[in-house]
PDB file of N, CA and C in Angstrom:
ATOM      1  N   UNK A   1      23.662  -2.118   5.720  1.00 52.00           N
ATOM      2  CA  UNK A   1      23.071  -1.074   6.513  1.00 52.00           C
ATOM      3  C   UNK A   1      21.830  -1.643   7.189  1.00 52.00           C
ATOM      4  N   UNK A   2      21.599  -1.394   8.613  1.00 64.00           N
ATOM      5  CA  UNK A   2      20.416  -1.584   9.289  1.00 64.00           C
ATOM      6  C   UNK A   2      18.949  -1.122   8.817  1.00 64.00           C
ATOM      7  N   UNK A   3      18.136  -1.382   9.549  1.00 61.00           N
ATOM      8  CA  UNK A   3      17.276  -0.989   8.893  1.00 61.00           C
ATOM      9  C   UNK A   3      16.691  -0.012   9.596  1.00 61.00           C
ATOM     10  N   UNK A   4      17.378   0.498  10.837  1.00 57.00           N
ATOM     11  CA  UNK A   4      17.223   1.731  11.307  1.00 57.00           C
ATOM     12  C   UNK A   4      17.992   3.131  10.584  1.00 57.00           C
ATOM     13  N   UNK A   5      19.192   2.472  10.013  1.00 56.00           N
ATOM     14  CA  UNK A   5      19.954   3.259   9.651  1.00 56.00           C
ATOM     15  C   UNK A   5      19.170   3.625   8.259  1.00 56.00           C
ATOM     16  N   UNK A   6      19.037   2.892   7.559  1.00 57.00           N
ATOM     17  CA  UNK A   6      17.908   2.514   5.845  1.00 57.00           C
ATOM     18  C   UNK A   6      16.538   3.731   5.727  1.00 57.00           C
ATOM     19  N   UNK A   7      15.961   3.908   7.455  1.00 55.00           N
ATOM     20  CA  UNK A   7      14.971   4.059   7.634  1.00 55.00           C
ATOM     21  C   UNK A   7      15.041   6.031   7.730  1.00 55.00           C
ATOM     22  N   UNK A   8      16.153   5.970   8.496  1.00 54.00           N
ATOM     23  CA  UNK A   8      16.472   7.243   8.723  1.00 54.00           C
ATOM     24  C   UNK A   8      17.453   8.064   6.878  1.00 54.00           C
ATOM     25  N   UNK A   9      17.935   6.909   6.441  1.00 51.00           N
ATOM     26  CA  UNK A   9      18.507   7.220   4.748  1.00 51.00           C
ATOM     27  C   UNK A   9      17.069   8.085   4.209  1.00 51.00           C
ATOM     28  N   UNK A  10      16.149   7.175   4.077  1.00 50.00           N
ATOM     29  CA  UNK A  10      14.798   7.757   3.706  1.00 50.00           C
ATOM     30  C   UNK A  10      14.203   8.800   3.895  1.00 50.00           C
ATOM     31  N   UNK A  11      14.552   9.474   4.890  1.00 47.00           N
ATOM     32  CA  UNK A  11      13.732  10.865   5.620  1.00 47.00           C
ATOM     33  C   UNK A  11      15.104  11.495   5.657  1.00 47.00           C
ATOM     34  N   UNK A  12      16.401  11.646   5.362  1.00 52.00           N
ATOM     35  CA  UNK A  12      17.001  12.718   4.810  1.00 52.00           C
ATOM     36  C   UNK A  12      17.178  12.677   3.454  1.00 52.00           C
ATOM     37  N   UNK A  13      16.817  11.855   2.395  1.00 47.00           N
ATOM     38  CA  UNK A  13      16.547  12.067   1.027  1.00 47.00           C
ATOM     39  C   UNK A  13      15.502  12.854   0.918  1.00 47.00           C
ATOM     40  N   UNK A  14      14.704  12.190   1.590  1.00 49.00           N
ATOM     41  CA  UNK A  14      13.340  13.010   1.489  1.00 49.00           C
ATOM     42  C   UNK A  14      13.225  14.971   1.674  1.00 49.00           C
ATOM     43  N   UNK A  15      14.156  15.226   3.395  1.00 46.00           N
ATOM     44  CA  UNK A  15      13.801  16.161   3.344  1.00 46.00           C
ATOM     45  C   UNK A  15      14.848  16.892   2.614  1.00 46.00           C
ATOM     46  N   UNK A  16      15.875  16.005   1.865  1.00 43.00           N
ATOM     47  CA  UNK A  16      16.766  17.438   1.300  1.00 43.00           C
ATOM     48  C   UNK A  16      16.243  17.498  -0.317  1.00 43.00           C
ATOM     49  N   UNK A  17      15.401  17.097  -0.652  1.00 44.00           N
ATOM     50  CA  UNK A  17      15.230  17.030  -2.069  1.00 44.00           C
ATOM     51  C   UNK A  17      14.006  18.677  -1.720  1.00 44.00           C
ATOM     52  N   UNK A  18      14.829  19.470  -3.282  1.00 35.00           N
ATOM     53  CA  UNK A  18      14.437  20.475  -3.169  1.00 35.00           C
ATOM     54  C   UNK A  18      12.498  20.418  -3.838  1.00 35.00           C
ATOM     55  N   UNK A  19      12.200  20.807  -3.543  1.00 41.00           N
ATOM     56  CA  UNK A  19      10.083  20.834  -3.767  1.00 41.00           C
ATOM     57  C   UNK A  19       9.572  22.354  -3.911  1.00 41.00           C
ATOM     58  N   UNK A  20       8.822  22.458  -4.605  1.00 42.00           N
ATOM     59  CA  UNK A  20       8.028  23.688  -4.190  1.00 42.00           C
ATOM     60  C   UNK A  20       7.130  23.541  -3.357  1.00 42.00           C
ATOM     61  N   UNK A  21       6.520  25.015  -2.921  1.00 46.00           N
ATOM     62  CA  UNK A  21       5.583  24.698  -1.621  1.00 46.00           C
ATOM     63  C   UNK A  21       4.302  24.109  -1.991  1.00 46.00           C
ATOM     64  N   UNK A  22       3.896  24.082  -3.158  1.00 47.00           N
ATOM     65  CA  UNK A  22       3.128  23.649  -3.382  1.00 47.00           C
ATOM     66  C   UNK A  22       2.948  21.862  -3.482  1.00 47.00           C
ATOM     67  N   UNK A  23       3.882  21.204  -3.974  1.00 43.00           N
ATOM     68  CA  UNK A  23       4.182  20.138  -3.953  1.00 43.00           C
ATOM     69  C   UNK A  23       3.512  19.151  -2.859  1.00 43.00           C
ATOM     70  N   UNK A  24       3.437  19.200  -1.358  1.00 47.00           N
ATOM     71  CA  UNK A  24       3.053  18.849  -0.646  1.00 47.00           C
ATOM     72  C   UNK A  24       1.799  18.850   0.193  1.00 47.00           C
ATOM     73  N   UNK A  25       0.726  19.811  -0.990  1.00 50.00           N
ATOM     74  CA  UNK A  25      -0.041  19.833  -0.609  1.00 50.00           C
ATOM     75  C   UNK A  25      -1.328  18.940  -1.473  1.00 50.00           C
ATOM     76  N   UNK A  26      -1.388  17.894  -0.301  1.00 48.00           N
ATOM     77  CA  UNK A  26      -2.248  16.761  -0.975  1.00 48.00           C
ATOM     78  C   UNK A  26      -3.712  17.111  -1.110  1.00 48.00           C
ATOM     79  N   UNK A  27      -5.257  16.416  -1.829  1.00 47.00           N
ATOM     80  CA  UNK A  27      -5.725  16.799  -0.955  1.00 47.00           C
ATOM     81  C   UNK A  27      -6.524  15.625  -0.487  1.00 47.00           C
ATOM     82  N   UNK A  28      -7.268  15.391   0.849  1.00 47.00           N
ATOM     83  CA  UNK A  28      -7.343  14.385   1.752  1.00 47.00           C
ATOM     84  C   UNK A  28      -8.656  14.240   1.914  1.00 47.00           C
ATOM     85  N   UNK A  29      -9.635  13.639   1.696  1.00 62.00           N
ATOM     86  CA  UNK A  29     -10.311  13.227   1.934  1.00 62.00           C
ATOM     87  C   UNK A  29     -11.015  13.639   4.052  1.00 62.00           C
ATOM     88  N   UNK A  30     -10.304  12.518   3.958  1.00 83.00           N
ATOM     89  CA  UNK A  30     -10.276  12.473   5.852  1.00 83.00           C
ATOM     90  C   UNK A  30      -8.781  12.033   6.204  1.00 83.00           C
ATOM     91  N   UNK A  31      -8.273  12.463   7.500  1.00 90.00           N
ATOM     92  CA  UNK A  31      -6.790  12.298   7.451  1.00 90.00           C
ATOM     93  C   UNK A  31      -7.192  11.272   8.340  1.00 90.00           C
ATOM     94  N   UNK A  32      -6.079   9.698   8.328  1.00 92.00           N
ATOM     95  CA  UNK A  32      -6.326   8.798   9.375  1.00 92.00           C
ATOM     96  C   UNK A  32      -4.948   9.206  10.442  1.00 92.00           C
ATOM     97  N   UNK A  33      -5.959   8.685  11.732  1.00 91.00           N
ATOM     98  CA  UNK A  33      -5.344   9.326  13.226  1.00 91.00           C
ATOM     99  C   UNK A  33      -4.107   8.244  13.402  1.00 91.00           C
ATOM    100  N   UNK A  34      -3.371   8.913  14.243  1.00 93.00           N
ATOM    101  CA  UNK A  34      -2.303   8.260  14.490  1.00 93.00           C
ATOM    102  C   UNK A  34      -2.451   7.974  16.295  1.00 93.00           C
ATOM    103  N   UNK A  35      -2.513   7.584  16.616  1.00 91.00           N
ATOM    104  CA  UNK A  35      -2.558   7.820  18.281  1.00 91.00           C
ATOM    105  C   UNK A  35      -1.037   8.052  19.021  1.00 91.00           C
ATOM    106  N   UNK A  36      -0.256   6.991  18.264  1.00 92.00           N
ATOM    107  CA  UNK A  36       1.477   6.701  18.823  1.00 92.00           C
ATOM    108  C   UNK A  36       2.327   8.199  17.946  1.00 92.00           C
ATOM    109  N   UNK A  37       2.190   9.259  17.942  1.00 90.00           N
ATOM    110  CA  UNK A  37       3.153  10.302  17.809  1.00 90.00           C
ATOM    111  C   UNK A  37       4.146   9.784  17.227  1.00 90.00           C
ATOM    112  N   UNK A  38       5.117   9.067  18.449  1.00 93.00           N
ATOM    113  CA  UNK A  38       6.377   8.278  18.020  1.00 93.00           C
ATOM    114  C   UNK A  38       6.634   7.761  17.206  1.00 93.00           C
ATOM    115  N   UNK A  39       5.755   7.168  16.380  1.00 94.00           N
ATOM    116  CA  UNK A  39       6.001   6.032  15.045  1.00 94.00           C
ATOM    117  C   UNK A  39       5.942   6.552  13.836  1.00 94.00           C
ATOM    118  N   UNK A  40       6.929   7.439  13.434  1.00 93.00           N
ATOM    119  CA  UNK A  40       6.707   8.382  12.415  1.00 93.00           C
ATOM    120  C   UNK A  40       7.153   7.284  10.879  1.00 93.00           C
ATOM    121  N   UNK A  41       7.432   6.171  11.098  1.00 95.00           N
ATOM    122  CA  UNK A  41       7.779   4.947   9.908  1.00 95.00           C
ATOM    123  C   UNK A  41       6.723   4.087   9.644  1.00 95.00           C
ATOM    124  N   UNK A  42       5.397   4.413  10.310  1.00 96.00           N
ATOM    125  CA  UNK A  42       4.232   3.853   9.725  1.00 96.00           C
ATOM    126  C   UNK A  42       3.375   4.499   9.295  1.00 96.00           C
ATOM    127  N   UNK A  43       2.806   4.028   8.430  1.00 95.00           N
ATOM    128  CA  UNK A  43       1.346   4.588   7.430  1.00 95.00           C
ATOM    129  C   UNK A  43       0.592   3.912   7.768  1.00 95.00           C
ATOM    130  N   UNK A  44      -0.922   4.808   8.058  1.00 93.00           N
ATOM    131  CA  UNK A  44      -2.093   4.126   7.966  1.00 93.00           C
ATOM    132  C   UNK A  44      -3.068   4.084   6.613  1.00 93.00           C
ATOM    133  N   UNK A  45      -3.662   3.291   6.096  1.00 87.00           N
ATOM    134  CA  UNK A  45      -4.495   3.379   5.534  1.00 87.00           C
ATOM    135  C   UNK A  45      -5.785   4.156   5.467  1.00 87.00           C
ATOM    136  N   UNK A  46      -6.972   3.988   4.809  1.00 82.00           N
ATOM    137  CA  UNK A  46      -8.343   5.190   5.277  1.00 82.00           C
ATOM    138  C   UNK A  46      -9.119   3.984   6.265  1.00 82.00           C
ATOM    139  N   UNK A  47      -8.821   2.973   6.441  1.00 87.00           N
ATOM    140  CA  UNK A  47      -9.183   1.161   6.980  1.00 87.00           C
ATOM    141  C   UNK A  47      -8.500   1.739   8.483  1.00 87.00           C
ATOM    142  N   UNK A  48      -7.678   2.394   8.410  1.00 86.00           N
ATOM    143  CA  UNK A  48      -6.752   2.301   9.587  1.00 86.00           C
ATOM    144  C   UNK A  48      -5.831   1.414   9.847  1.00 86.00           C
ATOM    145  N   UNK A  49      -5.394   0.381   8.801  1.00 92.00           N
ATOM    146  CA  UNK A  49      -4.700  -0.534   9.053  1.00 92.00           C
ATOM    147  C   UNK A  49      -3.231  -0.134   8.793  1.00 92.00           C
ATOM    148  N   UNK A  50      -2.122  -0.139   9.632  1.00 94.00           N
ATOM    149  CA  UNK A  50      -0.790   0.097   9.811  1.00 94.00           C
ATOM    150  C   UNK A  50       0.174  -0.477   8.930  1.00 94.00           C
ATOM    151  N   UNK A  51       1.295   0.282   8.033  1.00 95.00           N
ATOM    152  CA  UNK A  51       2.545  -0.207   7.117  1.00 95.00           C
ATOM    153  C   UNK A  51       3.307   0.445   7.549  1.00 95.00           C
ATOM    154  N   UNK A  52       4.693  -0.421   7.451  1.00 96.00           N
ATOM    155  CA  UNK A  52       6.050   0.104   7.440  1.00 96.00           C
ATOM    156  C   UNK A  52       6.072   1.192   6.042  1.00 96.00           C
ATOM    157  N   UNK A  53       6.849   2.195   6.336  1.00 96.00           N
ATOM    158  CA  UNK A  53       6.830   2.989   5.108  1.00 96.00           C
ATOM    159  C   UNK A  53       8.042   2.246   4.754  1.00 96.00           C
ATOM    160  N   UNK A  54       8.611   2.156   3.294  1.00 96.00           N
ATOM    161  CA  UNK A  54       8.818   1.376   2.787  1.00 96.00           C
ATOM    162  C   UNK A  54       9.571   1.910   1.488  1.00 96.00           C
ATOM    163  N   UNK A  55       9.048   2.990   0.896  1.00 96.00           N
ATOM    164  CA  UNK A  55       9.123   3.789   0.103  1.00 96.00           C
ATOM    165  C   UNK A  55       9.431   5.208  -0.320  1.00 96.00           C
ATOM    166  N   UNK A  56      10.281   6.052  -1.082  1.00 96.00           N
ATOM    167  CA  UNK A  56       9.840   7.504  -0.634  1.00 96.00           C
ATOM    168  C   UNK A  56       8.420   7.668  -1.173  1.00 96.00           C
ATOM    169  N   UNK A  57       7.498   6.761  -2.198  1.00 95.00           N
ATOM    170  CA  UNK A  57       5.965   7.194  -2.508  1.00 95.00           C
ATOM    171  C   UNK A  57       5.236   7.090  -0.597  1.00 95.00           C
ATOM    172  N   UNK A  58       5.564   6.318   0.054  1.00 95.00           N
ATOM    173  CA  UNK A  58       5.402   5.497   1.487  1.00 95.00           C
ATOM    174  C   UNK A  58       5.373   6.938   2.179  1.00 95.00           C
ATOM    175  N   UNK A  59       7.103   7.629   2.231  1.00 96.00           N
ATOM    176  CA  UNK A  59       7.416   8.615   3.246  1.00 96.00           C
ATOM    177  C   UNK A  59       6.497   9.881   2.516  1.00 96.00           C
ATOM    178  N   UNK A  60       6.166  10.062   1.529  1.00 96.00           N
ATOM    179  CA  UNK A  60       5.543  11.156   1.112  1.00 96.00           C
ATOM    180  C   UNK A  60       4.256  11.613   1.506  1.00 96.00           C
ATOM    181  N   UNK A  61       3.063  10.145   1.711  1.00 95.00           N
ATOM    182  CA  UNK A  61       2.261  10.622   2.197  1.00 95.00           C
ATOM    183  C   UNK A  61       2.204  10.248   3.368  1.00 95.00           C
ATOM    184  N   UNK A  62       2.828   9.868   4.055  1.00 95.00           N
ATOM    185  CA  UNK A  62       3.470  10.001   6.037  1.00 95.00           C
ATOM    186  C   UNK A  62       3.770  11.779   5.806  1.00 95.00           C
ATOM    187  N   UNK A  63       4.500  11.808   5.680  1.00 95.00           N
ATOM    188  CA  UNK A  63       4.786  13.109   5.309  1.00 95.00           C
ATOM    189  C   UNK A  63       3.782  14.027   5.642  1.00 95.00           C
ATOM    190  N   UNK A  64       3.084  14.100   4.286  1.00 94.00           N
ATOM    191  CA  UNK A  64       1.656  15.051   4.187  1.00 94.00           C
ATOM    192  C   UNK A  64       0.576  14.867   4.970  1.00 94.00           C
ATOM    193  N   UNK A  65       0.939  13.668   5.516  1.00 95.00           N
ATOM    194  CA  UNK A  65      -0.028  13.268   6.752  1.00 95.00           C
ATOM    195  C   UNK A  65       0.411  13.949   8.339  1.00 95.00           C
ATOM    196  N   UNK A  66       1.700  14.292   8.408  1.00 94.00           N
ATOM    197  CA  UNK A  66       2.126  14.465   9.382  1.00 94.00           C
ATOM    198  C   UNK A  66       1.799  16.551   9.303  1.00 94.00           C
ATOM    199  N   UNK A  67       2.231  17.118   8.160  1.00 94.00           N
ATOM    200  CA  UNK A  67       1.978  18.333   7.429  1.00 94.00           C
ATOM    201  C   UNK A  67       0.698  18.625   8.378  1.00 94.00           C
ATOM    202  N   UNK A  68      -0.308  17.939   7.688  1.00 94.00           N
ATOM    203  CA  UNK A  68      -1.362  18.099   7.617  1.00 94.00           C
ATOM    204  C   UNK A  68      -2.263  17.912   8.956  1.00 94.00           C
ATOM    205  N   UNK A  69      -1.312  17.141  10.090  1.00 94.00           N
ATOM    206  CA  UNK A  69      -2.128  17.463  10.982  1.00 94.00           C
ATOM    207  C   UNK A  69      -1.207  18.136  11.879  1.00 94.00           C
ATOM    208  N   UNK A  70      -0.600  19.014  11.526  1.00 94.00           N
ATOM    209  CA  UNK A  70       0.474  20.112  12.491  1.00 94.00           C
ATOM    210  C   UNK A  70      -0.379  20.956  12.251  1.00 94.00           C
ATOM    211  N   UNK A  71      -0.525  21.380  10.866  1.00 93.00           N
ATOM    212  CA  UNK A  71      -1.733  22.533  10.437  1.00 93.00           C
ATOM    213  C   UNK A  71      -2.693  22.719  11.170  1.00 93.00           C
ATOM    214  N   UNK A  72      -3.613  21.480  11.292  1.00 93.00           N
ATOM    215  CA  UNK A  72      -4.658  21.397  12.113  1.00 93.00           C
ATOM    216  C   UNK A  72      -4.395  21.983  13.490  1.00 93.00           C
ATOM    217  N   UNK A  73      -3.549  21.743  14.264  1.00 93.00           N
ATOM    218  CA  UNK A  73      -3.395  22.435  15.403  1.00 93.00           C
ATOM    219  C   UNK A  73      -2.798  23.453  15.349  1.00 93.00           C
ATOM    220  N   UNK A  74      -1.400  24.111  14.547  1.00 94.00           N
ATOM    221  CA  UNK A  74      -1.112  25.261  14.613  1.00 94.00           C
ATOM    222  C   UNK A  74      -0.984  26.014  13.508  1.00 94.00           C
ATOM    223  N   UNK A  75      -2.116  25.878  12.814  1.00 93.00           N
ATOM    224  CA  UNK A  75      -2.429  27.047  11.947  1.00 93.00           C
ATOM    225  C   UNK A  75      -1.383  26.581  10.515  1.00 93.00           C
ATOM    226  N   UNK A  76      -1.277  27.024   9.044  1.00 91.00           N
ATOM    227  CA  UNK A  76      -1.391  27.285   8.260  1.00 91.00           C
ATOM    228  C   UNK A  76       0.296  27.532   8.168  1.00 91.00           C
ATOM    229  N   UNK A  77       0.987  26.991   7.568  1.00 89.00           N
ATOM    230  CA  UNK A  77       2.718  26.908   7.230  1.00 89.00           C
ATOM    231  C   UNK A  77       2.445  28.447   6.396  1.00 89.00           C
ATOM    232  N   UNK A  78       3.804  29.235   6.608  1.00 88.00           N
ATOM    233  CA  UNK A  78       3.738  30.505   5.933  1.00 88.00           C
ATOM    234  C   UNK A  78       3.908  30.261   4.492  1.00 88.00           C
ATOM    235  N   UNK A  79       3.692  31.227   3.941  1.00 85.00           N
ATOM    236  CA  UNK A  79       4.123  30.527   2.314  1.00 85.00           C
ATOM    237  C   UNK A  79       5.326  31.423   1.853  1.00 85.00           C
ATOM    238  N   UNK A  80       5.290  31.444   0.518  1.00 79.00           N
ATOM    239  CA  UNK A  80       6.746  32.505   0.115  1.00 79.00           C
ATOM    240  C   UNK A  80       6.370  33.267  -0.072  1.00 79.00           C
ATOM    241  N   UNK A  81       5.866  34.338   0.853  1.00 73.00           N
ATOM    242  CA  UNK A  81       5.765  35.904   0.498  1.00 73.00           C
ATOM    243  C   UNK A  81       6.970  36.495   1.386  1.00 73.00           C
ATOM    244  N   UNK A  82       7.631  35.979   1.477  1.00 64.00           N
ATOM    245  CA  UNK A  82       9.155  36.361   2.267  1.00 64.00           C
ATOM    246  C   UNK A  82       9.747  36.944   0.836  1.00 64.00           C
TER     247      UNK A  82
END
């Protein structure tokens, strides 16, 4: 398997594994910026220095990093009061 294909394996394990809502909520210090949107397979460090995610520990906090700055612009994920 490629490692595009490997890459994309990773982020549907990820999102079908069942979590509570709570689970994903890290908490962060300072979140480091991403400028490239597009590159959702790298992690930055608090240095700012760039990794291949690599890992689901890798995709998790990409993840909560990504969470976490959607929030920032549009407000607050609903929770389960459905």
């Amino acid at each position: 398997m490629g490692a595009f294909h490997s890459a994309w394996a990773l982020v549907i394990l990820t999102v079908a594994q069942a979590a509570g809502p709570d689970s994903q909520k890290q908490a962060s210090p300072a979140l480091p910026a991403y400028p490239d949107h597009t590159r959702l397979l790298v992690i930055r460090d608090a240095n700012g220095h760039e990794q291949p995610v690599a890992s689901l520990a890798d995709w998790a906090v990409r993840r909560a990093h990504v969470m976490a700055h959607f929030e920032q612009v549009a407000g607050p994920f609903p929770g389960g009061e459905r």
